[in-house]
Coordinates of C-alpha atoms in Angstrom, one line a residue:
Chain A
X1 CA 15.9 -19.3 27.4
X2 CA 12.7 -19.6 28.8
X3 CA 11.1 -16.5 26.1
X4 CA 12.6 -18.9 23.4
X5 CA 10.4 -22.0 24.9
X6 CA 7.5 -19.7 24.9
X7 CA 8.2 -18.7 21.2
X8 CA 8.9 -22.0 20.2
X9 CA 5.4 -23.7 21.9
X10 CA 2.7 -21.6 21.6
X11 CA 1.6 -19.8 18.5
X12 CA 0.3 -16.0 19.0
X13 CA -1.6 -14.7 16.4
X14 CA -3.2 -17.1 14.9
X15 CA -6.6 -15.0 14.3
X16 CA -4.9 -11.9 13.3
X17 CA -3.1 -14.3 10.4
X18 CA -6.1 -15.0 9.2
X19 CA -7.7 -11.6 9.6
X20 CA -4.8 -10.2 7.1
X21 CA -4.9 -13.6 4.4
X22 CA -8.8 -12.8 4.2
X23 CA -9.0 -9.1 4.5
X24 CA -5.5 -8.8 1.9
X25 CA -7.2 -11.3 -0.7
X26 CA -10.3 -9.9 -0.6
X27 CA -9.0 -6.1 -1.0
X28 CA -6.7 -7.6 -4.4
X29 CA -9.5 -9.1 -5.6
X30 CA -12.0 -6.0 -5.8
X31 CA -9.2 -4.2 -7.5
X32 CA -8.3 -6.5 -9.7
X33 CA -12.1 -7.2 -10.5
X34 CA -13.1 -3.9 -10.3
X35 CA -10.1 -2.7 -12.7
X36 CA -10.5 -5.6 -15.3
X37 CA -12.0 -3.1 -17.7
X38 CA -9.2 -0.3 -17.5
X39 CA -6.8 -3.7 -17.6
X40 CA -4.8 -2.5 -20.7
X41 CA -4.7 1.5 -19.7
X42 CA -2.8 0.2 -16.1
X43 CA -1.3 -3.0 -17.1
X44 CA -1.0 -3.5 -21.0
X45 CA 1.4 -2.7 -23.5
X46 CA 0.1 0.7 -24.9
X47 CA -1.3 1.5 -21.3
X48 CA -0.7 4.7 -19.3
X49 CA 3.2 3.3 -19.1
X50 CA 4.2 1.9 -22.5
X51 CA 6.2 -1.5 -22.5
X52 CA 9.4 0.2 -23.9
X53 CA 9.2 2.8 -20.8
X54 CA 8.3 -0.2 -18.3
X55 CA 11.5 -1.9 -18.8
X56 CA 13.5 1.0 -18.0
X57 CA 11.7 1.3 -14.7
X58 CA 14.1 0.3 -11.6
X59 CA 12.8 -3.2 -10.6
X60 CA 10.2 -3.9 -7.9
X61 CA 10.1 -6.8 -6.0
X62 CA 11.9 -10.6 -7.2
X63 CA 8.9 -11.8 -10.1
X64 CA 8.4 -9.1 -12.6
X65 CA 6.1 -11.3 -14.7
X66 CA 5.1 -8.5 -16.8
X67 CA 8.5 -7.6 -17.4
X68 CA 8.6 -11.3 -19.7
X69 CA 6.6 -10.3 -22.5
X70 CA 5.5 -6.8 -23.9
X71 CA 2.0 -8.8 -25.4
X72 CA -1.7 -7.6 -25.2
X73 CA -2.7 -11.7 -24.6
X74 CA 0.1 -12.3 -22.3
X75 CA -1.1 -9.1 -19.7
X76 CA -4.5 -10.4 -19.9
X77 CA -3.4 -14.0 -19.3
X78 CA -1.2 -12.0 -15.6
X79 CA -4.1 -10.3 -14.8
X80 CA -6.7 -13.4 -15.0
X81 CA -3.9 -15.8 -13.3
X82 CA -3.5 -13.3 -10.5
X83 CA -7.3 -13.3 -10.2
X84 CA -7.3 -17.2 -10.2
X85 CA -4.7 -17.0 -7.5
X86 CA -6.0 -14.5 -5.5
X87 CA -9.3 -16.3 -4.7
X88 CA -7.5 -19.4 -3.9
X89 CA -5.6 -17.5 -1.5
X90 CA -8.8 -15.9 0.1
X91 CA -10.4 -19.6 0.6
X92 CA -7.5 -20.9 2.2
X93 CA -6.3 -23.8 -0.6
X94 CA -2.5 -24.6 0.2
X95 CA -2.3 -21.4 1.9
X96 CA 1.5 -21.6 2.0
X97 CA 2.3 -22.0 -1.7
X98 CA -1.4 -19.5 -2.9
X99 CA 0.4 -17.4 -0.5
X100 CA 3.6 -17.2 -2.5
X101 CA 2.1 -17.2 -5.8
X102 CA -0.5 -13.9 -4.3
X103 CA 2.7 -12.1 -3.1
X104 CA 4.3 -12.4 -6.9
X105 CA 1.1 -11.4 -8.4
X106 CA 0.7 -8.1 -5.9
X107 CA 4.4 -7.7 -6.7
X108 CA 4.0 -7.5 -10.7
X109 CA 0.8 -4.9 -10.2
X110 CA 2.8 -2.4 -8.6
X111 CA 5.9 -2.9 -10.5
X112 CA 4.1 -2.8 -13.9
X113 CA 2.6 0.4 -13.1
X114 CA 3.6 2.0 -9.5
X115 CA 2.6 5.4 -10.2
X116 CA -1.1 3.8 -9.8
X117 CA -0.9 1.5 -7.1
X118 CA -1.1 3.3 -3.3
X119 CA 1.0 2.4 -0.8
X120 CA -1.3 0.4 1.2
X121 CA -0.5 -2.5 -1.6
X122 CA 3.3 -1.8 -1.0
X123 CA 2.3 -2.7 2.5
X124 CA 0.2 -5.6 1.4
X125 CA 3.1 -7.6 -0.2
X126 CA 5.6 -6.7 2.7
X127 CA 3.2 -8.5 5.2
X128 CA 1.6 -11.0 2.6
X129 CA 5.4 -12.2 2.4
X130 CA 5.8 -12.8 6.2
X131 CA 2.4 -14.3 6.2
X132 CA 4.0 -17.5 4.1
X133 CA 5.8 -18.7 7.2
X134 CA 3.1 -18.2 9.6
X135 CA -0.7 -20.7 10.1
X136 CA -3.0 -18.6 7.8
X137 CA -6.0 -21.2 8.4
X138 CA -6.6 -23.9 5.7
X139 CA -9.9 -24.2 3.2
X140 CA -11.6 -21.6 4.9
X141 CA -13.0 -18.2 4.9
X142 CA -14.1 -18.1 8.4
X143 CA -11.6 -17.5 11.4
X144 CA -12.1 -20.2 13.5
X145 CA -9.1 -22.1 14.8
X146 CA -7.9 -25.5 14.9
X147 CA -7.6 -27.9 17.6
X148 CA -4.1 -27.8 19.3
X149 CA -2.5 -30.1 17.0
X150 CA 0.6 -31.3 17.2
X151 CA 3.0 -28.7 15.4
X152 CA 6.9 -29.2 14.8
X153 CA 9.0 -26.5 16.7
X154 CA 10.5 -25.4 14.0
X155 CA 6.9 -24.6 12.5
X156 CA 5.8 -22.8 15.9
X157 CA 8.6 -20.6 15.7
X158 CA 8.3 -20.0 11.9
X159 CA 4.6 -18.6 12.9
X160 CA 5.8 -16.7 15.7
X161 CA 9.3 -15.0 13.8
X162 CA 6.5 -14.3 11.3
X163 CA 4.2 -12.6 14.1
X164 CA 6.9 -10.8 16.0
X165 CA 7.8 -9.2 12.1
X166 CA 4.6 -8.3 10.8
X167 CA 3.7 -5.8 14.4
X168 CA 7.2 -4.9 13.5
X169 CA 7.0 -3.6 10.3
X170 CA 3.8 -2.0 11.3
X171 CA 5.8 0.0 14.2
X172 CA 8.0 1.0 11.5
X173 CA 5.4 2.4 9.1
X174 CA 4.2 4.4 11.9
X175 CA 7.6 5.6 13.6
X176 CA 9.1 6.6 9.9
X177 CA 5.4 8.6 9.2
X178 CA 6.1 10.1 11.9
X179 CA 9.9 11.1 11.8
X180 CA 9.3 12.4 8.5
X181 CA 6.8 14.6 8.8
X182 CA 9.1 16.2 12.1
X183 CA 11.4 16.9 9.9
X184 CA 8.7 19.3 8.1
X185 CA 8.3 22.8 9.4
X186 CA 4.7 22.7 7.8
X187 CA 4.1 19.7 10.2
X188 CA 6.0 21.2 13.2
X189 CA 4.2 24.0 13.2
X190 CA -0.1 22.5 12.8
X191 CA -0.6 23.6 9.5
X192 CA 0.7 20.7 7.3
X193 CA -3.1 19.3 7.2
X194 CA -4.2 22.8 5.3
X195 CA -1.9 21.7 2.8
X196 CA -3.4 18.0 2.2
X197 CA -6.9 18.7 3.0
X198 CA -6.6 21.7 -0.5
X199 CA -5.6 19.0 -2.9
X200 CA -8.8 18.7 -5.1
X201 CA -8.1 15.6 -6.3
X202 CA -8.0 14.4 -2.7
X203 CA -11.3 15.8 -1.9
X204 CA -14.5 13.8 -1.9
X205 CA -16.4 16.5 0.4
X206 CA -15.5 20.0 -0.5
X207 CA -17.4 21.7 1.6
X208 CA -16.4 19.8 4.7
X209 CA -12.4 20.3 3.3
X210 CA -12.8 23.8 2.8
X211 CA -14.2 24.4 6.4
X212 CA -11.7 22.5 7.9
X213 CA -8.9 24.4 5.8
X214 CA -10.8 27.8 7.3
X215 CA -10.2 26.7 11.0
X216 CA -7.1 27.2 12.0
X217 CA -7.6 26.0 15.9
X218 CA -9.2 22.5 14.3
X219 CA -6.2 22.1 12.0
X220 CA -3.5 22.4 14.4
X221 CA -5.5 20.1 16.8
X222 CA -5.7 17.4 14.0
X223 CA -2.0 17.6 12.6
X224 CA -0.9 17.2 16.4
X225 CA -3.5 14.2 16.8
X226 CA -2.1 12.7 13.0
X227 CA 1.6 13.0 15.1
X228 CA 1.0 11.7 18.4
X229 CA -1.0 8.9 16.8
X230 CA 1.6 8.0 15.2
X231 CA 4.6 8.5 17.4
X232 CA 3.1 6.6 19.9
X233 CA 1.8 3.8 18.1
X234 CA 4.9 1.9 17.5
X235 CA 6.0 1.7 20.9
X236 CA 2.0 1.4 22.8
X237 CA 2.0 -1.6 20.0
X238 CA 3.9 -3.9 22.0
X239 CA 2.3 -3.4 25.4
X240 CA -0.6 -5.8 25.5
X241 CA -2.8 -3.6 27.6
X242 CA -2.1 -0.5 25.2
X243 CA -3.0 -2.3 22.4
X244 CA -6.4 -1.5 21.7
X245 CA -6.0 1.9 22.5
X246 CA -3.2 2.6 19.5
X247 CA -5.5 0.4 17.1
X248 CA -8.4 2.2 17.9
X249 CA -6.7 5.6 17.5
X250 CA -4.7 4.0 14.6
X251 CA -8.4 3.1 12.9
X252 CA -10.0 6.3 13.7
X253 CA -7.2 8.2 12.1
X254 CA -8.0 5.9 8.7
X255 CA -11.2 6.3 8.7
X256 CA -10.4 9.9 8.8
X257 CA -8.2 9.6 5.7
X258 CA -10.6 7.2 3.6
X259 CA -13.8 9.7 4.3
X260 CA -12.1 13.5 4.3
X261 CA -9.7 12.6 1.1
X262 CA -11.4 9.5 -0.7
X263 CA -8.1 7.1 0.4
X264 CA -10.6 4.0 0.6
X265 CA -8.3 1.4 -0.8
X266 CA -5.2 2.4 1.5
X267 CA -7.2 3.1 4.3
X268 CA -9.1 -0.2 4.4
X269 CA -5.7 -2.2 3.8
X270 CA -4.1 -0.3 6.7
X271 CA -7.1 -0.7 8.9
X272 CA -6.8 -4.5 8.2
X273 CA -3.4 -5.0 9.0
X274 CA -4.0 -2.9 12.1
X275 CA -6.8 -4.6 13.4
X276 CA -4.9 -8.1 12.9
X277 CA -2.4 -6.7 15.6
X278 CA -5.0 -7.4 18.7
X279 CA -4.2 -10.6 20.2
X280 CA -6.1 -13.8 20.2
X281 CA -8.0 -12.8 23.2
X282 CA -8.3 -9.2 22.5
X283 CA -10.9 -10.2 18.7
X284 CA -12.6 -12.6 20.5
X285 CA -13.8 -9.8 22.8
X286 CA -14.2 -7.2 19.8
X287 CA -16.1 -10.5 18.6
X288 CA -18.4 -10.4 21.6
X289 CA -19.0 -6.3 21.3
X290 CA -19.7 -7.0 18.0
X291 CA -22.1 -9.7 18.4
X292 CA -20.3 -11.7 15.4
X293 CA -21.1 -14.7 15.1
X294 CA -19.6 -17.0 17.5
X295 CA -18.5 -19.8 15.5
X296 CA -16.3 -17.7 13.8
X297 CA -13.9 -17.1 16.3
X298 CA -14.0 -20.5 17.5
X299 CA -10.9 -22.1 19.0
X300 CA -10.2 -25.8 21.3
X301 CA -6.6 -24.5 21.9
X302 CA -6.3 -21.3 23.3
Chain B
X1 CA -5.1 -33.5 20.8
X2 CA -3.7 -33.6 24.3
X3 CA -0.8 -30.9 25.0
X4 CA 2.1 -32.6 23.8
X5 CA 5.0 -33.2 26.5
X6 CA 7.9 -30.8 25.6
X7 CA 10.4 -33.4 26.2
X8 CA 9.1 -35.7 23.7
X9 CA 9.1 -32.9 21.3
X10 CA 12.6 -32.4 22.2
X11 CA 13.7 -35.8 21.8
X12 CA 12.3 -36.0 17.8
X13 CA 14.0 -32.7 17.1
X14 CA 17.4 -33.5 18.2
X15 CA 18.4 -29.9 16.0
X16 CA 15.9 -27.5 17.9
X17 CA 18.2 -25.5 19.2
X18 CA 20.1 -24.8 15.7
X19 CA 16.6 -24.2 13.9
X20 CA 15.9 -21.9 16.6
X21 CA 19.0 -20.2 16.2
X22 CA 18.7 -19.6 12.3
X23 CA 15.6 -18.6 12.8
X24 CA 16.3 -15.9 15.3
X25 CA 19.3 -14.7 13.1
X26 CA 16.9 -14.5 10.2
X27 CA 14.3 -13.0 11.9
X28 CA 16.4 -10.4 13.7
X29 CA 18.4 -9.5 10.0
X30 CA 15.5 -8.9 8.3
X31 CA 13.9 -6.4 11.7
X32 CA 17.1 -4.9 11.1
X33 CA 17.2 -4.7 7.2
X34 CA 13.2 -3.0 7.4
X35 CA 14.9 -0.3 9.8
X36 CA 17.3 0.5 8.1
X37 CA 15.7 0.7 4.6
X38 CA 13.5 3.5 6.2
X39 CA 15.8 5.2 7.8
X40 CA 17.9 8.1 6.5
X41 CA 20.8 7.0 4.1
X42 CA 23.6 5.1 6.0
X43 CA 26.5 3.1 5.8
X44 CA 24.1 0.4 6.3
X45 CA 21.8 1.2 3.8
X46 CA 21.4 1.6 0.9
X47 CA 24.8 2.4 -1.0
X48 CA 26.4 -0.3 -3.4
X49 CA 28.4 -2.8 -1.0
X50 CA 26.2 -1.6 1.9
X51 CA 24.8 -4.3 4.4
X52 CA 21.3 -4.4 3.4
X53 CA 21.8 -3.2 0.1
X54 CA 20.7 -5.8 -1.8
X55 CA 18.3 -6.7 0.2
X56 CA 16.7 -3.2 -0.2
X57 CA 14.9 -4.9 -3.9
X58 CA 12.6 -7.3 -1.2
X59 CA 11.8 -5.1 1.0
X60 CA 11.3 -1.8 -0.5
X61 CA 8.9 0.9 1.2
X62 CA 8.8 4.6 2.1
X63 CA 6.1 5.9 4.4
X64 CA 6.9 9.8 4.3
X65 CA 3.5 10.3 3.0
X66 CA 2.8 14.0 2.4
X67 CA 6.3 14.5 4.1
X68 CA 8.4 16.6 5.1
X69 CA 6.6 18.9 2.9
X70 CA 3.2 18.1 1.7
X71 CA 2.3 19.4 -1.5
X72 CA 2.0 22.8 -1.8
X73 CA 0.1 22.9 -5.4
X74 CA -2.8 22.1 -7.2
X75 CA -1.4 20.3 -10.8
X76 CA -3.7 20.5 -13.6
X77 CA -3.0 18.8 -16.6
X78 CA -4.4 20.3 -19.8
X79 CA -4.2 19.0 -23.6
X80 CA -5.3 20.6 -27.0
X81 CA -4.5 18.8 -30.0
X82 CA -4.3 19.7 -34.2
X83 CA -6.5 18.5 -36.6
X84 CA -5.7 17.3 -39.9
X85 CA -7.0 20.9 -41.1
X86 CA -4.5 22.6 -39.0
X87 CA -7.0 24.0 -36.6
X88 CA -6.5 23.7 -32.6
X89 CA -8.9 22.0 -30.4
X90 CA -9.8 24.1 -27.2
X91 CA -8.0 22.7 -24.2
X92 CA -9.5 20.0 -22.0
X93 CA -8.1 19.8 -18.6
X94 CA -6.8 16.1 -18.2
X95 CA -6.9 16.7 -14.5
X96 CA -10.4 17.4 -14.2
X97 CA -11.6 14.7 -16.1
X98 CA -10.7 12.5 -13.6
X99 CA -12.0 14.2 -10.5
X100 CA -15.4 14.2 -12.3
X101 CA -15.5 10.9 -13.3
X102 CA -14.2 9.5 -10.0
X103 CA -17.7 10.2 -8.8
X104 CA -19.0 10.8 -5.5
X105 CA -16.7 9.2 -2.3
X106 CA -13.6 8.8 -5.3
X107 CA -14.7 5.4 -5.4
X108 CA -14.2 4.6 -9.0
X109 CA -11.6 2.2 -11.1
X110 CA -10.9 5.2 -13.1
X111 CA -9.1 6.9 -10.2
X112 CA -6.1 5.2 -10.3
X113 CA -5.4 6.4 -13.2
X114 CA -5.8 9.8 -12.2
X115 CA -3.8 9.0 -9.8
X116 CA -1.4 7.9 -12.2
X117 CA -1.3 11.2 -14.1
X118 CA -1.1 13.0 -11.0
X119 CA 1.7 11.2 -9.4
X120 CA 3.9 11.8 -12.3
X121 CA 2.9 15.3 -13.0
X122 CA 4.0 16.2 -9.6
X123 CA 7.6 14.2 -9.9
X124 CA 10.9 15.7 -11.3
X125 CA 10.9 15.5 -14.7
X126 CA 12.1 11.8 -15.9
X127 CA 11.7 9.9 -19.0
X128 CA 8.9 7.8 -17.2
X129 CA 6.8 11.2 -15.9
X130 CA 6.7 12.8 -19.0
X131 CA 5.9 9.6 -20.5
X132 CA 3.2 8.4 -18.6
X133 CA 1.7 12.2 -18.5
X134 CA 1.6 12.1 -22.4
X135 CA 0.0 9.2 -22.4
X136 CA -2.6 10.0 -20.1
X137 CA -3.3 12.7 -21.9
X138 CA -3.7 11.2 -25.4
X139 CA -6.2 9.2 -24.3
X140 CA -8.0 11.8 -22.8
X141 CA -7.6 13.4 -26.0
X142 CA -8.8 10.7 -27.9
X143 CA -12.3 11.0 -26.1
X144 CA -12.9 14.7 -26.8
X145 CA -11.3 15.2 -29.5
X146 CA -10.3 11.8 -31.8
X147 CA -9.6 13.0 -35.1
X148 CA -6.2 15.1 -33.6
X149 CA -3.0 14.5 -35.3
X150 CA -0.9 16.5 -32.7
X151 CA -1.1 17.6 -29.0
X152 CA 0.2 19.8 -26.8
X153 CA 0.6 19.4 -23.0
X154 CA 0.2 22.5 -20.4
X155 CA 1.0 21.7 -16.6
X156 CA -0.1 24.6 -14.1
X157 CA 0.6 24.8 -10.6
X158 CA -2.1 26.6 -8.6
X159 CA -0.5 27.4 -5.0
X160 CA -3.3 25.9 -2.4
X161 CA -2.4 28.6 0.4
X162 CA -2.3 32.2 -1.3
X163 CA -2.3 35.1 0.2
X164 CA -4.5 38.4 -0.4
X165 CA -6.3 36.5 -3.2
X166 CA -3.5 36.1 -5.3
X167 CA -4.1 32.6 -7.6
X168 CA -0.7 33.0 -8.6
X169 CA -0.2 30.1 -11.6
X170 CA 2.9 28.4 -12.7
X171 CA 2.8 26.9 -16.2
X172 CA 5.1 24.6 -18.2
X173 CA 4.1 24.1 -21.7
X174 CA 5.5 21.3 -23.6
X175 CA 6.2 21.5 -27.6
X176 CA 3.7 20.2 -29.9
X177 CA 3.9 16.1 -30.8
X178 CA 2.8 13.7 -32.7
X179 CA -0.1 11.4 -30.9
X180 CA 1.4 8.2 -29.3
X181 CA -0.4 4.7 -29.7
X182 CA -2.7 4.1 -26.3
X183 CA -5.0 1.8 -25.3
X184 CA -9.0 3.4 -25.4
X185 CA -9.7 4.7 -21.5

């Protein structure tokens, strides 16, 4: 009784909630700016997957909005409104209902044309969902905190469920990663990483790929690194002292990805919603290594 | 302001308890629904009739990345069209195109549709796969060569491990077709 008086008085996670609103927004918004000239190869009618050919593609998420009309003018009109939305999500204006509205638009990208989306905006509207019930921070692009106003119960525990599910489903991403690739011999046995590191389409630095794919020793050290990083992740997660150490492992293993294979997009959205994991406490002392600016991570309450 | 006394609170919220207990029922359905949804196929989830079956449409993910097996091949895409005077274009490898233009760190908007292209060339065979590869390829067609009537599709599979020097290649070659209508890349 007395965890469930904690969880319903004192919110946790208020920074990291606004570490994933910003850092989410901001990634949708360079690929939806930076794709506005390819926007009728992804997204329109006589793109890479025709409009006949869409609608026979199983359903992703509740608001297919591209799914409505098979029009040139009506993808354009998404693609803008999602744009519109997005940047009203990243400034904070009626987080709660610019959050809903950002979820359906990341929803209708990927179910327009998933073939073309990466996973890391799968991820984005799974927590971007959870983030509606918690405090994202209001009118703002900064992460400072309010004063300790008065907040329902009901509200409290809204932002704390929301909390609790978002390191969740991050444990899962990494214990599932994981369990999967034991049930590959190629990973079982320190060579899966030869495999990924000789797709050339996955391969910013050749010459650093095929040198790696040439050491054996350095290949079976990294695919057992890639494992224990992330079987141990979901469970050092919860352990307030631990936490910094799977983040930072978690964060090196990304930036790994994003520089060896040219991931920058999942990467970065996976290193923001790992990051966000850190308690309260735990940014404003990456704040202070940092040397960010103090007034960002200002807070009354905690 | 102040810290609030928790008794007052109480005392406005005469329901806390039951809000608390929807919420923790919520909350712990939908920690359930995400594991199970991940986890191998179960009565749970995610047959017809199944628990969290219909929940599955909310919450759908699947993080075996590059697993159990991580690709074994290379997959290029390569197109050669027909001209109005019956002559055949060289092929262009659809594939490539892509890589080069991506540009140095892969940071380029192009990219995801290579990625496109490469996703689908790499799934079973659907309606969808093919569709989306003969579409990529027609308007990488329409670059190099824009006066084709026709083209042909070629996927080969170059093995990435190979022993003794041996670039063994798999090839599927798709019949010739009539150029669907795309958008310009």
């Amino acid at each position: 009784m007395r965890l469930i008086e904690g969880f319903a008085k004192r919110r946790e996670g208020l920074i990291g909630a606004r570490i994933l609103r910003v850092g989410f927004a901001s990634i949708m918004l360079w690929f939806y700016l930076s794709h506005f000239r390819f926007q009728a190869v992804l997204w329109g009618p006589d793109g890479q997957l025709d409009y006949a050919t869409y609608l026979q593609t199983p359903q992703f998420g509740v608001a297919p909005l591209y799914r409505i009309l098979g029009a040139e003018w009506f993808d354009v009109a998404v693609l803008i409104g999602s744009i519109v939305v997005t940047i009203a999500y990243l400034a904070g204006v009626f987080p709660r209902v610019s959050g809903i509205l950002f979820v359906l638009a990341t929803m209708a990208s990927v179910d327009r044309n998933p073939s073309s989306v990466d996973a890391g905006q799968n991820l984005i509207v799974l927590l971007s969902s959870l983030l509606i019930f918690a405090d994202t921070g209001r009118l703002s692009l900064g992460l400072e905190l309010p004063a300790n106003e008065y907040r329902t119960r009901a509200a409290t525990m809204l932002h704390n469920a929301s909390r609790f599910l978002v390191i969740w489903q991050m444990a899962n991403v990494y214990f599932w990663a994981a369990y999967f690739k034991l049930c590959g011999e190629a990973w079982r046995s320190g060579a899966a990483l030869r495999y990924v590191l000789g797709l050339e389409r996955l391969m910013p630095f050749p010459a650093i790929s095929h040198a790696l794919i040439e050491n054996g020793l350095l290949i079976a050290v990294l695919t057992y690194t890639t494992l224990a990083v992330q079987l141990l992740f979901p469970f050092m997660i919860w352990i307030r002292p631990l936490k910094p150490i799977a983040v930072c492992a978690a964060v090196v293993l990304h930036t790994g990805i994003a520089l060896l294979m040219g991931l920058w997009s999942f990467s970065l959205t996976m290193i923001v919603a790992e990051v966000a994991l850190l308690t309260d406490a735990q940014l404003k002392g990456l704040a202070r290594v940092l040397r960010l600016q103090p007034s960002l991570f200002r807070s009354s309450s905690n | 302001m102040a810290q609030t006394d928790p008794q007052a609170v109480s005392s406005r919220e005469p329901h806390a308890y039951f809000v608390a207990a929807a919420i923790i029922l919520l909350t712990g359905f939908h920690a359930a629904a995400v594991w199970f949804v991940n986890a191998p196929q179960s009565v749970f989830c995610c047959n017809n009739g199944s628990i969290f079956g219909w929940y599955e449409s909310f919450i759908g993910q699947g993080w075996s990345l590059f697993a159990p097996v991580p690709p074994a091949s290379n997959i290029h895409v390569l197109v050669r069209g027909r001209l109005a005077d019956g002559s055949v274009t060289d092929w262009y490898d659809v594939s490539r195109y892509f890589e080069r233009t991506s540009g140095p760190l892969q940071l380029s908007p192009v990219r995801e549709v290579g990625e496109g292209l490469a996703h689908s060339a790499g799934a079973p065979p659907s309606t969808v796969s093919i569709s989306i590869v003969t579409r990529t390829s027609a308007m990488v067609l329409k670059l190099y060569s824009p006066g084709s009537l026709s083209l042909q599709i070629e996927v080969d599979h170059y093995p990435i491990l190979v022993c003794c020097g041996n670039r063994r290649v798999q090839s599927v070659r798709y019949p010739w077709q009539a150029i669907p209508s795309v958008a310009k890349l």
